[in-house]
PDB file of C-alpha atoms in Angstrom:
ATOM      1  CA  UNK I  28      -0.703  17.387   6.566  1.00 60.00           C
ATOM      2  CA  UNK I  29      -0.337  14.438   4.250  1.00 72.00           C
ATOM      3  CA  UNK I  30       0.597  12.090   7.070  1.00 88.00           C
ATOM      4  CA  UNK I  31      -1.468   9.285   8.471  1.00 94.00           C
ATOM      5  CA  UNK I  32      -0.478   8.439  12.033  1.00 96.00           C
ATOM      6  CA  UNK I  33      -0.965   4.834  13.077  1.00 97.00           C
ATOM      7  CA  UNK I  34      -0.790   3.267  16.517  1.00 96.00           C
ATOM      8  CA  UNK I  35       0.240   1.099  18.202  1.00 97.00           C
ATOM      9  CA  UNK I  36       3.416   0.021  16.459  1.00 95.00           C
ATOM     10  CA  UNK I  37       2.959  -3.513  17.754  1.00 97.00           C
ATOM     11  CA  UNK I  38       0.170  -5.378  19.474  1.00 97.00           C
ATOM     12  CA  UNK I  39      -0.086  -8.712  21.235  1.00 98.00           C
ATOM     13  CA  UNK I  40      -3.539 -10.180  21.765  1.00 98.00           C
ATOM     14  CA  UNK I  41      -4.772 -13.457  23.144  1.00 98.00           C
ATOM     15  CA  UNK I  42      -6.718 -15.766  20.869  1.00 97.00           C
ATOM     16  CA  UNK I  43     -10.377 -14.802  20.943  1.00 97.00           C
ATOM     17  CA  UNK I  44      -9.630 -11.251  22.008  1.00 97.00           C
ATOM     18  CA  UNK I  45     -10.281  -7.981  20.217  1.00 98.00           C
ATOM     19  CA  UNK I  46      -7.455  -6.274  18.342  1.00 98.00           C
ATOM     20  CA  UNK I  47      -7.783  -2.521  17.910  1.00 98.00           C
ATOM     21  CA  UNK I  48      -5.563  -0.415  15.654  1.00 98.00           C
ATOM     22  CA  UNK I  49      -5.982   3.319  15.361  1.00 98.00           C
ATOM     23  CA  UNK I  50      -5.185   5.869  12.682  1.00 98.00           C
ATOM     24  CA  UNK I  51      -5.457   9.640  12.560  1.00 97.00           C
ATOM     25  CA  UNK I  52      -5.165  12.094   9.712  1.00 95.00           C
ATOM     26  CA  UNK I  53      -5.110  15.841   9.152  1.00 92.00           C
ATOM     27  CA  UNK I  54      -6.052  16.317   5.514  1.00 88.00           C
ATOM     28  CA  UNK I  55      -9.820  16.821   5.391  1.00 87.00           C
ATOM     29  CA  UNK I  56      -9.735  16.167   1.644  1.00 86.00           C
ATOM     30  CA  UNK I  57      -9.105  12.473   2.311  1.00 89.00           C
ATOM     31  CA  UNK I  58     -12.223  10.564   1.405  1.00 88.00           C
ATOM     32  CA  UNK I  59     -11.258   6.918   1.181  1.00 90.00           C
ATOM     33  CA  UNK I  60      -9.717   4.903   3.982  1.00 93.00           C
ATOM     34  CA  UNK I  61      -8.626   1.321   3.302  1.00 94.00           C
ATOM     35  CA  UNK I  62      -6.937  -1.168   5.579  1.00 97.00           C
ATOM     36  CA  UNK I  63      -4.382  -3.617   4.284  1.00 96.00           C
ATOM     37  CA  UNK I  64      -3.052  -6.827   5.773  1.00 97.00           C
ATOM     38  CA  UNK I  65       0.473  -7.928   4.960  1.00 95.00           C
ATOM     39  CA  UNK I  66       2.068 -11.265   5.770  1.00 95.00           C
ATOM     40  CA  UNK I  67       5.855 -11.629   5.692  1.00 91.00           C
ATOM     41  CA  UNK I  68       7.146 -11.923   2.148  1.00 88.00           C
ATOM     42  CA  UNK I  69       3.805 -11.016   0.625  1.00 91.00           C
ATOM     43  CA  UNK I  70       2.231  -7.906  -0.834  1.00 94.00           C
ATOM     44  CA  UNK I  71      -0.382  -5.938   1.096  1.00 95.00           C
ATOM     45  CA  UNK I  72      -3.882  -7.340   0.678  1.00 95.00           C
ATOM     46  CA  UNK I  73      -6.966  -5.150   0.805  1.00 93.00           C
ATOM     47  CA  UNK I  74      -8.957  -6.042   3.895  1.00 95.00           C
ATOM     48  CA  UNK I  75     -11.753  -3.523   4.245  1.00 95.00           C
ATOM     49  CA  UNK I  76     -12.306   0.126   3.389  1.00 93.00           C
ATOM     50  CA  UNK I  77     -14.616   2.971   4.351  1.00 93.00           C
ATOM     51  CA  UNK I  78     -15.701   6.369   3.096  1.00 90.00           C
ATOM     52  CA  UNK I  79     -16.443   9.232   5.502  1.00 88.00           C
ATOM     53  CA  UNK I  80     -20.183   9.196   4.827  1.00 90.00           C
ATOM     54  CA  UNK I  81     -20.580   6.185   7.127  1.00 92.00           C
ATOM     55  CA  UNK I  82     -19.400   5.761  10.692  1.00 94.00           C
ATOM     56  CA  UNK I  83     -18.903   2.018  10.671  1.00 96.00           C
ATOM     57  CA  UNK I  84     -18.410  -0.807   8.247  1.00 96.00           C
ATOM     58  CA  UNK I  85     -18.275  -4.467   9.123  1.00 96.00           C
ATOM     59  CA  UNK I  86     -17.046  -7.413   7.111  1.00 95.00           C
ATOM     60  CA  UNK I  87     -16.955 -10.666   9.002  1.00 96.00           C
ATOM     61  CA  UNK I  88     -14.709 -10.268  12.030  1.00 97.00           C
ATOM     62  CA  UNK I  89     -13.274  -6.971  10.751  1.00 97.00           C
ATOM     63  CA  UNK I  90     -14.898  -3.622  11.531  1.00 97.00           C
ATOM     64  CA  UNK I  91     -13.814  -0.095  10.650  1.00 96.00           C
ATOM     65  CA  UNK I  92     -15.019   2.674  12.917  1.00 96.00           C
ATOM     66  CA  UNK I  93     -14.789   6.182  11.493  1.00 95.00           C
ATOM     67  CA  UNK I  94     -14.980   9.464  13.397  1.00 94.00           C
ATOM     68  CA  UNK I  95     -15.043  12.296  10.887  1.00 92.00           C
ATOM     69  CA  UNK I  96     -15.012  15.130  13.402  1.00 93.00           C
ATOM     70  CA  UNK I  97     -12.001  13.698  15.200  1.00 95.00           C
ATOM     71  CA  UNK I  98     -10.336  12.718  11.912  1.00 94.00           C
ATOM     72  CA  UNK I  99      -9.703   9.248  13.238  1.00 96.00           C
ATOM     73  CA  UNK I 100     -10.513   5.745  12.128  1.00 97.00           C
ATOM     74  CA  UNK I 101      -9.800   2.372  13.587  1.00 98.00           C
ATOM     75  CA  UNK I 102      -9.768  -1.302  12.731  1.00 98.00           C
ATOM     76  CA  UNK I 103     -11.297  -3.792  15.132  1.00 98.00           C
ATOM     77  CA  UNK I 104     -10.591  -7.479  14.720  1.00 98.00           C
ATOM     78  CA  UNK I 105     -13.069  -9.484  16.721  1.00 97.00           C
ATOM     79  CA  UNK I 106     -12.321 -13.012  17.953  1.00 98.00           C
ATOM     80  CA  UNK I 107      -8.686 -12.603  16.913  1.00 98.00           C
ATOM     81  CA  UNK I 108      -7.028 -15.763  15.647  1.00 97.00           C
ATOM     82  CA  UNK I 109      -3.360 -16.778  15.333  1.00 97.00           C
ATOM     83  CA  UNK I 110      -3.853 -16.645  11.553  1.00 97.00           C
ATOM     84  CA  UNK I 111      -4.536 -12.913  11.907  1.00 97.00           C
ATOM     85  CA  UNK I 112      -0.927 -12.376  12.970  1.00 98.00           C
ATOM     86  CA  UNK I 113       0.376  -9.978  10.335  1.00 97.00           C
ATOM     87  CA  UNK I 114       1.228  -6.333   9.801  1.00 96.00           C
ATOM     88  CA  UNK I 115      -1.743  -4.046   9.275  1.00 97.00           C
ATOM     89  CA  UNK I 116      -1.572  -0.754   7.426  1.00 96.00           C
ATOM     90  CA  UNK I 117      -4.158   1.966   7.309  1.00 97.00           C
ATOM     91  CA  UNK I 118      -4.157   4.330   4.362  1.00 94.00           C
ATOM     92  CA  UNK I 119      -5.945   7.395   3.110  1.00 92.00           C
ATOM     93  CA  UNK I 120      -6.474   8.949  -0.273  1.00 88.00           C
ATOM     94  CA  UNK I 121      -8.299  11.917  -1.702  1.00 79.00           C
ATOM     95  CA  UNK I 122     -10.534  12.386  -4.693  1.00 65.00           C
ATOM     96  CA  UNK I 123      -8.085  14.510  -6.656  1.00 63.00           C
ATOM     97  CA  UNK I 124      -8.304  12.510  -9.840  1.00 57.00           C
ATOM     98  CA  UNK I 125      -5.929   9.911  -8.531  1.00 60.00           C
ATOM     99  CA  UNK I 126      -6.030   7.678  -5.537  1.00 64.00           C
ATOM    100  CA  UNK I 127      -2.427   7.519  -4.451  1.00 77.00           C
ATOM    101  CA  UNK I 128      -2.436   6.114  -0.986  1.00 87.00           C
ATOM    102  CA  UNK I 129      -0.791   7.704   2.014  1.00 90.00           C
ATOM    103  CA  UNK I 130       0.002   4.792   4.294  1.00 93.00           C
ATOM    104  CA  UNK I 131       0.337   4.645   8.034  1.00 95.00           C
ATOM    105  CA  UNK I 132       3.502   3.195   9.482  1.00 94.00           C
ATOM    106  CA  UNK I 133       1.987  -0.225  10.168  1.00 95.00           C
ATOM    107  CA  UNK I 134       1.042  -2.273  13.218  1.00 96.00           C
ATOM    108  CA  UNK I 135       2.579  -5.656  13.792  1.00 96.00           C
ATOM    109  CA  UNK I 136      -0.116  -7.858  15.342  1.00 98.00           C
ATOM    110  CA  UNK I 137       0.657 -11.110  17.094  1.00 98.00           C
ATOM    111  CA  UNK I 138      -2.204 -13.282  18.272  1.00 98.00           C
ATOM    112  CA  UNK I 139      -1.197 -15.829  20.879  1.00 97.00           C
ATOM    113  CA  UNK I 140      -2.705 -19.290  20.662  1.00 92.00           C
TER     114      UNK I 140
ATOM    115  CA  UNK L  22      -3.487 -14.200  -5.171  1.00 85.00           C
ATOM    116  CA  UNK L  23      -4.339 -10.640  -6.232  1.00 88.00           C
ATOM    117  CA  UNK L  24      -3.881 -11.246  -9.949  1.00 94.00           C
ATOM    118  CA  UNK L  25      -1.043  -8.727 -10.135  1.00 97.00           C
ATOM    119  CA  UNK L  26       2.272 -10.254 -11.158  1.00 97.00           C
ATOM    120  CA  UNK L  27       5.735  -8.857 -10.620  1.00 98.00           C
ATOM    121  CA  UNK L  28       9.108 -10.019 -11.829  1.00 97.00           C
ATOM    122  CA  UNK L  29      11.711 -10.691 -10.725  1.00 97.00           C
ATOM    123  CA  UNK L  30      10.968 -11.742  -7.160  1.00 97.00           C
ATOM    124  CA  UNK L  31      14.472 -10.932  -5.978  1.00 97.00           C
ATOM    125  CA  UNK L  32      17.203  -8.796  -7.464  1.00 97.00           C
ATOM    126  CA  UNK L  33      20.719  -8.305  -6.174  1.00 97.00           C
ATOM    127  CA  UNK L  34      22.900  -5.733  -7.851  1.00 97.00           C
ATOM    128  CA  UNK L  35      25.794  -3.400  -7.177  1.00 97.00           C
ATOM    129  CA  UNK L  36      25.849   0.318  -6.557  1.00 98.00           C
ATOM    130  CA  UNK L  37      25.803   2.401  -9.696  1.00 97.00           C
ATOM    131  CA  UNK L  38      23.948  -0.215 -11.711  1.00 98.00           C
ATOM    132  CA  UNK L  39      20.565   0.008 -13.422  1.00 98.00           C
ATOM    133  CA  UNK L  40      17.676  -2.439 -13.036  1.00 98.00           C
ATOM    134  CA  UNK L  41      14.186  -2.838 -14.456  1.00 98.00           C
ATOM    135  CA  UNK L  42      11.254  -4.156 -12.486  1.00 98.00           C
ATOM    136  CA  UNK L  43       8.217  -5.448 -14.303  1.00 98.00           C
ATOM    137  CA  UNK L  44       4.556  -5.489 -13.354  1.00 98.00           C
ATOM    138  CA  UNK L  45       1.487  -6.932 -15.040  1.00 98.00           C
ATOM    139  CA  UNK L  46      -1.809  -5.602 -13.682  1.00 97.00           C
ATOM    140  CA  UNK L  47      -4.959  -7.600 -13.078  1.00 96.00           C
ATOM    141  CA  UNK L  48      -6.940  -8.334 -16.169  1.00 95.00           C
ATOM    142  CA  UNK L  49      -9.106  -5.325 -16.955  1.00 92.00           C
ATOM    143  CA  UNK L  50      -7.242  -2.887 -14.720  1.00 94.00           C
ATOM    144  CA  UNK L  51      -5.984   0.235 -16.468  1.00 93.00           C
ATOM    145  CA  UNK L  52      -4.074   1.879 -13.618  1.00 92.00           C
ATOM    146  CA  UNK L  53      -0.731   0.796 -12.263  1.00 95.00           C
ATOM    147  CA  UNK L  54       0.805   2.254  -9.129  1.00 94.00           C
ATOM    148  CA  UNK L  55       4.358   1.759  -7.890  1.00 96.00           C
ATOM    149  CA  UNK L  56       5.234   1.815  -4.193  1.00 96.00           C
ATOM    150  CA  UNK L  57       8.486   1.452  -2.300  1.00 96.00           C
ATOM    151  CA  UNK L  58       8.546  -0.249   1.077  1.00 95.00           C
ATOM    152  CA  UNK L  59      11.565   0.207   3.296  1.00 90.00           C
ATOM    153  CA  UNK L  60      12.068  -0.196   7.019  1.00 82.00           C
ATOM    154  CA  UNK L  61      12.717   3.487   7.665  1.00 78.00           C
ATOM    155  CA  UNK L  62      10.247   5.033   5.186  1.00 78.00           C
ATOM    156  CA  UNK L  63       7.382   2.558   5.262  1.00 85.00           C
ATOM    157  CA  UNK L  64       5.181   2.258   2.181  1.00 91.00           C
ATOM    158  CA  UNK L  65       5.689   5.233  -0.101  1.00 93.00           C
ATOM    159  CA  UNK L  66       3.823   6.009  -3.293  1.00 92.00           C
ATOM    160  CA  UNK L  67       6.145   6.539  -6.244  1.00 95.00           C
ATOM    161  CA  UNK L  68       4.137   6.972  -9.416  1.00 94.00           C
ATOM    162  CA  UNK L  69       0.868   6.078 -11.152  1.00 93.00           C
ATOM    163  CA  UNK L  70       0.120   5.323 -14.774  1.00 94.00           C
ATOM    164  CA  UNK L  71      -3.328   5.136 -16.265  1.00 92.00           C
ATOM    165  CA  UNK L  72      -3.827   3.594 -19.696  1.00 93.00           C
ATOM    166  CA  UNK L  73      -0.301   4.443 -20.761  1.00 95.00           C
ATOM    167  CA  UNK L  74      -0.181   7.979 -19.404  1.00 94.00           C
ATOM    168  CA  UNK L  75       1.514   9.226 -16.252  1.00 93.00           C
ATOM    169  CA  UNK L  76      -1.230  10.232 -13.846  1.00 90.00           C
ATOM    170  CA  UNK L  77       0.400  11.132 -10.559  1.00 89.00           C
ATOM    171  CA  UNK L  78       3.829  11.387  -9.040  1.00 90.00           C
ATOM    172  CA  UNK L  79       4.866  10.886  -5.473  1.00 89.00           C
ATOM    173  CA  UNK L  80       8.241  10.605  -3.807  1.00 82.00           C
ATOM    174  CA  UNK L  81      10.008   9.277  -6.863  1.00 93.00           C
ATOM    175  CA  UNK L  82      13.679  10.096  -7.309  1.00 95.00           C
ATOM    176  CA  UNK L  83      14.933  11.543 -10.584  1.00 96.00           C
ATOM    177  CA  UNK L  84      17.077   8.411 -10.973  1.00 97.00           C
ATOM    178  CA  UNK L  85      13.868   6.401 -11.167  1.00 97.00           C
ATOM    179  CA  UNK L  86      11.484   6.321 -14.087  1.00 97.00           C
ATOM    180  CA  UNK L  87       8.532   4.256 -15.164  1.00 97.00           C
ATOM    181  CA  UNK L  88       6.352   3.617 -18.142  1.00 97.00           C
ATOM    182  CA  UNK L  89       3.230   1.709 -19.035  1.00 98.00           C
ATOM    183  CA  UNK L  90       3.067  -0.101 -22.339  1.00 97.00           C
ATOM    184  CA  UNK L  91       0.116  -0.596 -24.730  1.00 96.00           C
ATOM    185  CA  UNK L  92      -0.526  -4.046 -23.256  1.00 96.00           C
ATOM    186  CA  UNK L  93      -0.795  -2.239 -19.876  1.00 96.00           C
ATOM    187  CA  UNK L  94       2.191  -3.859 -18.242  1.00 97.00           C
ATOM    188  CA  UNK L  95       4.495  -1.426 -16.516  1.00 98.00           C
ATOM    189  CA  UNK L  96       8.202  -1.195 -15.883  1.00 98.00           C
ATOM    190  CA  UNK L  97      10.016   0.702 -13.165  1.00 98.00           C
ATOM    191  CA  UNK L  98      13.574   1.625 -14.065  1.00 98.00           C
ATOM    192  CA  UNK L  99      16.020   2.361 -11.266  1.00 98.00           C
ATOM    193  CA  UNK L 100      19.426   3.754 -12.241  1.00 97.00           C
ATOM    194  CA  UNK L 101      22.641   4.830 -10.535  1.00 97.00           C
ATOM    195  CA  UNK L 102      21.601   2.612  -7.679  1.00 98.00           C
ATOM    196  CA  UNK L 103      22.610   3.449  -4.141  1.00 97.00           C
ATOM    197  CA  UNK L 104      22.642   1.307  -1.016  1.00 96.00           C
ATOM    198  CA  UNK L 105      19.621   3.217   0.228  1.00 94.00           C
ATOM    199  CA  UNK L 106      17.564   2.035  -2.726  1.00 96.00           C
ATOM    200  CA  UNK L 107      17.465  -1.446  -1.221  1.00 96.00           C
ATOM    201  CA  UNK L 108      13.778  -2.047  -0.537  1.00 96.00           C
ATOM    202  CA  UNK L 109      10.683  -3.926  -1.559  1.00 96.00           C
ATOM    203  CA  UNK L 110       9.034  -2.491  -4.625  1.00 97.00           C
ATOM    204  CA  UNK L 111       5.360  -3.176  -5.089  1.00 97.00           C
ATOM    205  CA  UNK L 112       3.071  -2.437  -7.911  1.00 97.00           C
ATOM    206  CA  UNK L 113      -0.665  -2.241  -7.496  1.00 95.00           C
ATOM    207  CA  UNK L 114      -3.446  -1.985 -10.018  1.00 94.00           C
ATOM    208  CA  UNK L 115      -6.960  -0.678 -10.120  1.00 91.00           C
ATOM    209  CA  UNK L 116      -9.742  -0.494 -12.635  1.00 86.00           C
ATOM    210  CA  UNK L 117      -9.908   3.231 -13.173  1.00 76.00           C
ATOM    211  CA  UNK L 118      -7.753   6.306 -12.852  1.00 71.00           C
ATOM    212  CA  UNK L 119      -9.232   6.996  -9.443  1.00 69.00           C
ATOM    213  CA  UNK L 120      -8.671   3.495  -8.252  1.00 63.00           C
ATOM    214  CA  UNK L 121     -10.077   3.252  -4.789  1.00 76.00           C
ATOM    215  CA  UNK L 122      -9.474  -0.483  -4.624  1.00 87.00           C
ATOM    216  CA  UNK L 123      -5.851  -1.134  -5.340  1.00 91.00           C
ATOM    217  CA  UNK L 124      -4.602  -4.689  -5.545  1.00 94.00           C
ATOM    218  CA  UNK L 125      -0.960  -5.268  -4.789  1.00 96.00           C
ATOM    219  CA  UNK L 126       1.463  -7.665  -6.389  1.00 97.00           C
ATOM    220  CA  UNK L 127       3.885  -9.844  -4.426  1.00 96.00           C
ATOM    221  CA  UNK L 128       6.711  -7.347  -4.789  1.00 97.00           C
ATOM    222  CA  UNK L 129      10.308  -7.333  -5.950  1.00 97.00           C
ATOM    223  CA  UNK L 130      12.973  -7.323  -3.274  1.00 97.00           C
ATOM    224  CA  UNK L 131      15.899  -5.231  -4.436  1.00 97.00           C
ATOM    225  CA  UNK L 132      19.219  -5.517  -2.668  1.00 97.00           C
ATOM    226  CA  UNK L 133      21.963  -3.095  -3.634  1.00 97.00           C
ATOM    227  CA  UNK L 134      25.441  -4.133  -2.453  1.00 96.00           C
TER     228      UNK L 134
END
């Protein structure tokens, strides 16, 4: 019940295309859902995050869509660029006094020039 | 640059040995989180400290321990090392105990031979 399932494992997109990564969870106590971007040899960097009281959040080319009833959320990268090529992790945490993240397994995105 | 620093960057040691990883949080952050990233287990939460006190525990082995000092830096001690402990170890920091926005350091790559 603590798992966060992420798909696909890898994704290849043409430059200018839309990249879509999906995550699903079971624990209804989760109330914070961040996405992290990780380049090889670097630490994960916070990209965008959402709480379940909104269905969508947009920051630049990055959008999170959240479906509370389905317990799913997704990251959309619009106008994907080669510089977006990285591994993306979704995560979830619950308001239990601590915000330890449960991470998805990661999606390796490659954007072709 | 997240503002979180970790040393050393790389560490190579033999089985059975003990190592200490160090983390300095962002200025003003009181919480430090430790995560382990390995190919087979992904990103796993180990332990959280808030203002010097242990706040939450995750999948941390008994051979591992951590502490947070009065200046808020944290150390992760790994003892009786096994080959399977080879991984990237990240620390993250956040402002409060319920740190929704966690900022990750660049990591320490531990190789146990």
